[in-house]
């Protein structure tokens, strides 16, 4: 019984330790899943911000184009009112085909630089976020693999524990059975010896009487 109890304590301690490892691993997986959810939400927010920035950039460029067009139309109206000549029409046609004015070009370039800087920052954030998500996914895959291995080990230990307990029960039964058989055998020998002594007692008494008679 002492051997059985010793092995039971050892296996129970080992099983408890494995259960604690499984619990810690599950908590870690939960933390990783929570972190991945937060990362996904952050990535979605960044994507929406980039889309909104691109939309704003397109709207700003369109607005500047309209402002520049209004400026050209104002200049054309002044030429028509002041001169009204064929030469003036030729100048107006040339001005209509001219690119943006230096002021408008400067404003556009300024906004383009701002939006480009902001967009590049968002792209860097998205790249870092994607790398972080990749690392989290790889970590989660590794953790899931370790958890599966731990669960397999626990299952194997449970089977081994059951087999050990069954074996100990059989040994205990055999030991008790051997003791009973040994006690029964000793009792039978004792009874047989007693019966034989009882049967030989008269003969031994006669032998002693005869010897006293001879001497």
mmCIF file of C-alpha atoms in Angstrom:
data_model
loop_
_atom_site.group_PDB
_atom_site.id
_atom_site.type_symbol
_atom_site.label_atom_id
_atom_site.label_comp_id
_atom_site.label_asym_id
_atom_site.label_seq_id
_atom_site.Cartn_x
_atom_site.Cartn_y
_atom_site.Cartn_z
ATOM 1 C CA UNK A 1 0.000 0.000 0.000
ATOM 2 C CA UNK A 2 2.857 2.419 0.774
ATOM 3 C CA UNK A 3 4.288 1.902 -2.731
ATOM 4 C CA UNK A 4 0.900 2.516 -4.301
ATOM 5 C CA UNK A 5 0.367 5.685 -2.287
ATOM 6 C CA UNK A 6 3.847 6.921 -3.203
ATOM 7 C CA UNK A 7 3.246 6.462 -6.919
ATOM 8 C CA UNK A 8 -0.201 8.022 -6.618
ATOM 9 C CA UNK A 9 1.280 11.124 -4.968
ATOM 10 C CA UNK A 10 4.014 11.404 -7.603
ATOM 11 C CA UNK A 11 1.607 11.059 -10.511
ATOM 12 C CA UNK A 12 -0.893 13.436 -8.902
ATOM 13 C CA UNK A 13 1.802 16.090 -8.414
ATOM 14 C CA UNK A 14 2.959 15.712 -12.014
ATOM 15 C CA UNK A 15 -0.619 15.876 -13.292
ATOM 16 C CA UNK A 16 -1.359 18.992 -11.238
ATOM 17 C CA UNK A 17 1.742 20.670 -12.668
ATOM 18 C CA UNK A 18 0.654 19.820 -16.210
ATOM 19 C CA UNK A 19 -2.842 21.133 -15.513
ATOM 20 C CA UNK A 20 -1.327 24.412 -14.320
ATOM 21 C CA UNK A 21 0.757 24.599 -17.511
ATOM 22 C CA UNK A 22 -2.360 24.055 -19.596
ATOM 23 C CA UNK A 23 -4.196 26.768 -17.664
ATOM 24 C CA UNK A 24 -1.348 29.245 -18.124
ATOM 25 C CA UNK A 25 -1.189 28.395 -21.828
ATOM 26 C CA UNK A 26 -4.935 28.970 -22.214
ATOM 27 C CA UNK A 27 -4.627 32.341 -20.491
ATOM 28 C CA UNK A 28 -1.747 33.260 -22.798
ATOM 29 C CA UNK A 29 -3.795 32.287 -25.845
ATOM 30 C CA UNK A 30 -6.645 34.433 -24.563
ATOM 31 C CA UNK A 31 -4.283 37.388 -24.197
ATOM 32 C CA UNK A 32 -2.928 36.848 -27.702
ATOM 33 C CA UNK A 33 -6.430 36.660 -29.131
ATOM 34 C CA UNK A 34 -7.376 39.886 -27.335
ATOM 35 C CA UNK A 35 -4.223 41.581 -28.625
ATOM 36 C CA UNK A 36 -4.956 40.379 -32.146
ATOM 37 C CA UNK A 37 -8.503 41.758 -31.941
ATOM 38 C CA UNK A 38 -7.137 45.141 -30.836
ATOM 39 C CA UNK A 39 -4.569 45.028 -33.631
ATOM 40 C CA UNK A 40 -7.236 44.202 -36.204
ATOM 41 C CA UNK A 41 -9.349 47.114 -34.978
ATOM 42 C CA UNK A 42 -6.337 49.434 -35.187
ATOM 43 C CA UNK A 43 -5.577 48.229 -38.700
ATOM 44 C CA UNK A 44 -9.187 48.815 -39.745
ATOM 45 C CA UNK A 45 -9.055 52.335 -38.304
ATOM 46 C CA UNK A 46 -5.808 53.042 -40.163
ATOM 47 C CA UNK A 47 -7.278 51.781 -43.426
ATOM 48 C CA UNK A 48 -10.329 54.005 -42.973
ATOM 49 C CA UNK A 49 -8.077 56.968 -42.163
ATOM 50 C CA UNK A 50 -6.034 56.388 -45.315
ATOM 51 C CA UNK A 51 -9.202 56.143 -47.396
ATOM 52 C CA UNK A 52 -10.575 59.337 -45.832
ATOM 53 C CA UNK A 53 -7.231 61.095 -46.428
ATOM 54 C CA UNK A 54 -7.223 60.064 -50.072
ATOM 55 C CA UNK A 55 -10.788 61.312 -50.437
ATOM 56 C CA UNK A 56 -9.866 64.607 -48.787
ATOM 57 C CA UNK A 57 -6.840 64.943 -51.063
ATOM 58 C CA UNK A 58 -8.987 64.422 -54.143
ATOM 59 C CA UNK A 59 -11.501 66.977 -52.868
ATOM 60 C CA UNK A 60 -8.733 69.528 -52.153
ATOM 61 C CA UNK A 61 -7.247 69.100 -55.612
ATOM 62 C CA UNK A 62 -10.681 69.429 -57.185
ATOM 63 C CA UNK A 63 -11.340 72.587 -55.152
ATOM 64 C CA UNK A 64 -8.050 74.118 -56.190
ATOM 65 C CA UNK A 65 -8.782 73.303 -59.817
ATOM 66 C CA UNK A 66 -12.112 75.126 -59.555
ATOM 67 C CA UNK A 67 -10.425 78.123 -57.899
ATOM 68 C CA UNK A 68 -7.868 78.256 -60.679
ATOM 69 C CA UNK A 69 -10.608 77.961 -63.303
ATOM 70 C CA UNK A 70 -12.526 80.830 -61.717
ATOM 71 C CA UNK A 71 -9.356 82.935 -61.754
ATOM 72 C CA UNK A 72 -8.799 82.270 -65.444
ATOM 73 C CA UNK A 73 -12.426 83.075 -66.252
ATOM 74 C CA UNK A 74 -12.094 86.353 -64.342
ATOM 75 C CA UNK A 75 -9.012 87.292 -66.320
ATOM 76 C CA UNK A 76 -10.790 86.377 -69.553
ATOM 77 C CA UNK A 77 -13.766 88.567 -68.645
ATOM 78 C CA UNK A 78 -11.438 91.514 -67.989
ATOM 79 C CA UNK A 79 -9.754 91.093 -71.369
ATOM 80 C CA UNK A 80 -13.129 90.963 -73.135
ATOM 81 C CA UNK A 81 -14.362 94.132 -71.400
ATOM 82 C CA UNK A 82 -11.126 96.099 -71.900
ATOM 83 C CA UNK A 83 -10.131 95.205 -75.408
ATOM 84 C CA UNK A 84 -12.637 92.995 -77.246
ATOM 85 C CA UNK A 85 -10.235 92.439 -80.108
ATOM 86 C CA UNK A 86 -9.093 89.376 -81.968
ATOM 87 C CA UNK A 87 -5.702 89.716 -80.332
ATOM 88 C CA UNK A 88 -7.411 89.696 -76.966
ATOM 89 C CA UNK A 89 -9.226 86.474 -77.843
ATOM 90 C CA UNK A 90 -5.959 84.930 -78.876
ATOM 91 C CA UNK A 91 -4.408 85.875 -75.539
ATOM 92 C CA UNK A 92 -7.476 84.476 -73.744
ATOM 93 C CA UNK A 93 -7.203 81.183 -75.651
ATOM 94 C CA UNK A 94 -3.566 80.977 -74.659
ATOM 95 C CA UNK A 95 -4.337 81.736 -71.029
ATOM 96 C CA UNK A 96 -7.102 79.134 -71.020
ATOM 97 C CA UNK A 97 -4.575 76.488 -72.052
ATOM 98 C CA UNK A 98 -1.961 77.655 -69.528
ATOM 99 C CA UNK A 99 -1.189 75.413 -66.508
ATOM 100 C CA UNK A 100 -2.030 76.418 -62.928
ATOM 101 C CA UNK A 101 -0.796 79.732 -61.726
ATOM 102 C CA UNK A 102 2.325 79.750 -59.527
ATOM 103 C CA UNK A 103 0.221 80.534 -56.450
ATOM 104 C CA UNK A 104 -2.191 77.691 -57.160
ATOM 105 C CA UNK A 105 0.657 75.325 -57.917
ATOM 106 C CA UNK A 106 2.327 76.288 -54.633
ATOM 107 C CA UNK A 107 -0.885 75.634 -52.697
ATOM 108 C CA UNK A 108 -1.380 72.290 -54.422
ATOM 109 C CA UNK A 109 2.212 71.233 -53.790
ATOM 110 C CA UNK A 110 1.924 72.278 -50.145
ATOM 111 C CA UNK A 111 -1.186 70.168 -49.606
ATOM 112 C CA UNK A 112 0.276 67.295 -51.601
ATOM 113 C CA UNK A 113 3.373 67.298 -49.354
ATOM 114 C CA UNK A 114 1.237 67.374 -46.202
ATOM 115 C CA UNK A 115 -1.013 64.580 -47.368
ATOM 116 C CA UNK A 116 1.937 62.578 -48.672
ATOM 117 C CA UNK A 117 3.744 62.880 -45.336
ATOM 118 C CA UNK A 118 0.630 61.899 -43.442
ATOM 119 C CA UNK A 119 -0.062 59.022 -45.830
ATOM 120 C CA UNK A 120 3.500 57.734 -45.576
ATOM 121 C CA UNK A 121 3.183 57.791 -41.803
ATOM 122 C CA UNK A 122 -0.034 55.800 -42.042
ATOM 123 C CA UNK A 123 1.602 53.369 -44.454
ATOM 124 C CA UNK A 124 4.457 52.853 -42.002
ATOM 125 C CA UNK A 125 1.975 52.298 -39.192
ATOM 126 C CA UNK A 126 0.099 49.777 -41.322
ATOM 127 C CA UNK A 127 3.342 47.987 -42.196
ATOM 128 C CA UNK A 128 4.356 47.791 -38.543
ATOM 129 C CA UNK A 129 0.858 46.611 -37.639
ATOM 130 C CA UNK A 130 0.935 43.919 -40.312
ATOM 131 C CA UNK A 131 4.337 42.722 -39.092
ATOM 132 C CA UNK A 132 3.040 42.675 -35.527
ATOM 133 C CA UNK A 133 -0.007 40.702 -36.618
ATOM 134 C CA UNK A 134 2.244 38.225 -38.410
ATOM 135 C CA UNK A 135 4.314 37.786 -35.267
ATOM 136 C CA UNK A 136 1.176 37.340 -33.162
ATOM 137 C CA UNK A 137 -0.212 34.769 -35.575
ATOM 138 C CA UNK A 138 3.091 32.867 -35.584
ATOM 139 C CA UNK A 139 3.191 33.002 -31.783
ATOM 140 C CA UNK A 140 -0.389 31.809 -31.564
ATOM 141 C CA UNK A 141 0.321 28.917 -33.936
ATOM 142 C CA UNK A 142 3.357 27.941 -31.844
ATOM 143 C CA UNK A 143 1.307 28.239 -28.644
ATOM 144 C CA UNK A 144 -1.492 26.118 -30.094
ATOM 145 C CA UNK A 145 1.061 23.489 -31.083
ATOM 146 C CA UNK A 146 2.551 23.473 -27.581
ATOM 147 C CA UNK A 147 -0.923 23.273 -26.060
ATOM 148 C CA UNK A 148 -1.782 20.297 -28.254
ATOM 149 C CA UNK A 149 1.462 18.580 -27.198
ATOM 150 C CA UNK A 150 0.731 19.267 -23.530
ATOM 151 C CA UNK A 151 -2.802 17.903 -23.891
ATOM 152 C CA UNK A 152 -1.434 14.767 -25.560
ATOM 153 C CA UNK A 153 1.101 14.383 -22.741
ATOM 154 C CA UNK A 154 -1.616 14.775 -20.111
ATOM 155 C CA UNK A 155 -3.774 12.207 -21.871
ATOM 156 C CA UNK A 156 -0.832 9.792 -22.025
ATOM 157 C CA UNK A 157 -0.107 10.334 -18.329
ATOM 158 C CA UNK A 158 -3.755 9.737 -17.478
ATOM 159 C CA UNK A 159 -3.653 6.445 -19.344
ATOM 160 C CA UNK A 160 -0.405 5.501 -17.622
ATOM 161 C CA UNK A 161 -1.903 6.418 -14.253
ATOM 162 C CA UNK A 162 -4.930 4.238 -14.894
ATOM 163 C CA UNK A 163 -2.671 1.349 -15.935
ATOM 164 C CA UNK A 164 -0.499 1.817 -12.838
ATOM 165 C CA UNK A 165 -3.475 1.879 -10.518
ATOM 166 C CA UNK A 166 -4.869 -1.235 -12.174
ATOM 167 C CA UNK A 167 -1.506 -2.953 -11.818
ATOM 168 C CA UNK A 168 -1.217 -1.912 -8.169
ATOM 169 C CA UNK A 169 -4.711 -3.206 -7.493
ATOM 170 C CA UNK A 170 -3.786 -6.543 -9.043
ATOM 171 C CA UNK A 171 -0.566 -6.685 -6.994
ATOM 172 C CA UNK A 172 -2.471 -5.792 -3.836
ATOM 173 C CA UNK A 173 -5.061 -8.466 -4.566
ATOM 174 C CA UNK A 174 -2.375 -11.056 -5.236
ATOM 175 C CA UNK A 175 -0.525 -10.148 -2.042
ATOM 176 C CA UNK A 176 -3.668 -10.405 0.062
ATOM 177 C CA UNK A 177 -4.625 -13.646 -1.672
ATOM 178 C CA UNK A 178 -1.169 -15.086 -1.019
ATOM 179 C CA UNK A 179 -1.401 -14.178 2.620
ATOM 180 C CA UNK A 180 -4.789 -15.827 2.932
ATOM 181 C CA UNK A 181 -3.581 -18.949 1.169
ATOM 182 C CA UNK A 182 -0.446 -19.023 3.313
ATOM 183 C CA UNK A 183 -2.469 -18.657 6.495
ATOM 184 C CA UNK A 184 -4.882 -21.336 5.357
ATOM 185 C CA UNK A 185 -2.000 -23.640 4.453
ATOM 186 C CA UNK A 186 -0.334 -23.099 7.826
ATOM 187 C CA UNK A 187 -3.602 -23.789 9.598
ATOM 188 C CA UNK A 188 -4.064 -27.025 7.651
ATOM 189 C CA UNK A 189 -0.531 -28.094 8.528
ATOM 190 C CA UNK A 190 -1.142 -27.250 12.144
ATOM 191 C CA UNK A 191 -4.370 -29.234 12.222
ATOM 192 C CA UNK A 192 -2.775 -32.188 10.447
ATOM 193 C CA UNK A 193 0.192 -32.215 12.838
ATOM 194 C CA UNK A 194 -2.138 -31.990 15.815
ATOM 195 C CA UNK A 195 -4.275 -34.858 14.570
ATOM 196 C CA UNK A 196 -1.179 -36.968 13.946
ATOM 197 C CA UNK A 197 0.133 -36.204 17.417
ATOM 198 C CA UNK A 198 -3.208 -37.211 18.874
ATOM 199 C CA UNK A 199 -3.093 -40.507 16.944
ATOM 200 C CA UNK A 200 0.516 -41.313 17.980
ATOM 201 C CA UNK A 201 0.054 -40.327 21.630
ATOM 202 C CA UNK A 202 -1.135 -43.848 22.782
ATOM 203 C CA UNK A 203 1.745 -45.493 20.980
ATOM 204 C CA UNK A 204 4.231 -43.154 22.645
ATOM 205 C CA UNK A 205 2.665 -43.881 26.072
ATOM 206 C CA UNK A 206 2.921 -47.625 25.488
ATOM 207 C CA UNK A 207 6.531 -47.222 24.341
ATOM 208 C CA UNK A 208 7.421 -45.335 27.538
ATOM 209 C CA UNK A 209 5.629 -47.967 29.690
ATOM 210 C CA UNK A 210 7.485 -50.798 28.004
ATOM 211 C CA UNK A 211 10.792 -49.024 28.519
ATOM 212 C CA UNK A 212 10.093 -48.552 32.244
ATOM 213 C CA UNK A 213 9.218 -52.223 32.478
ATOM 214 C CA UNK A 214 12.466 -53.250 30.814
ATOM 215 C CA UNK A 215 14.632 -51.069 33.033
#
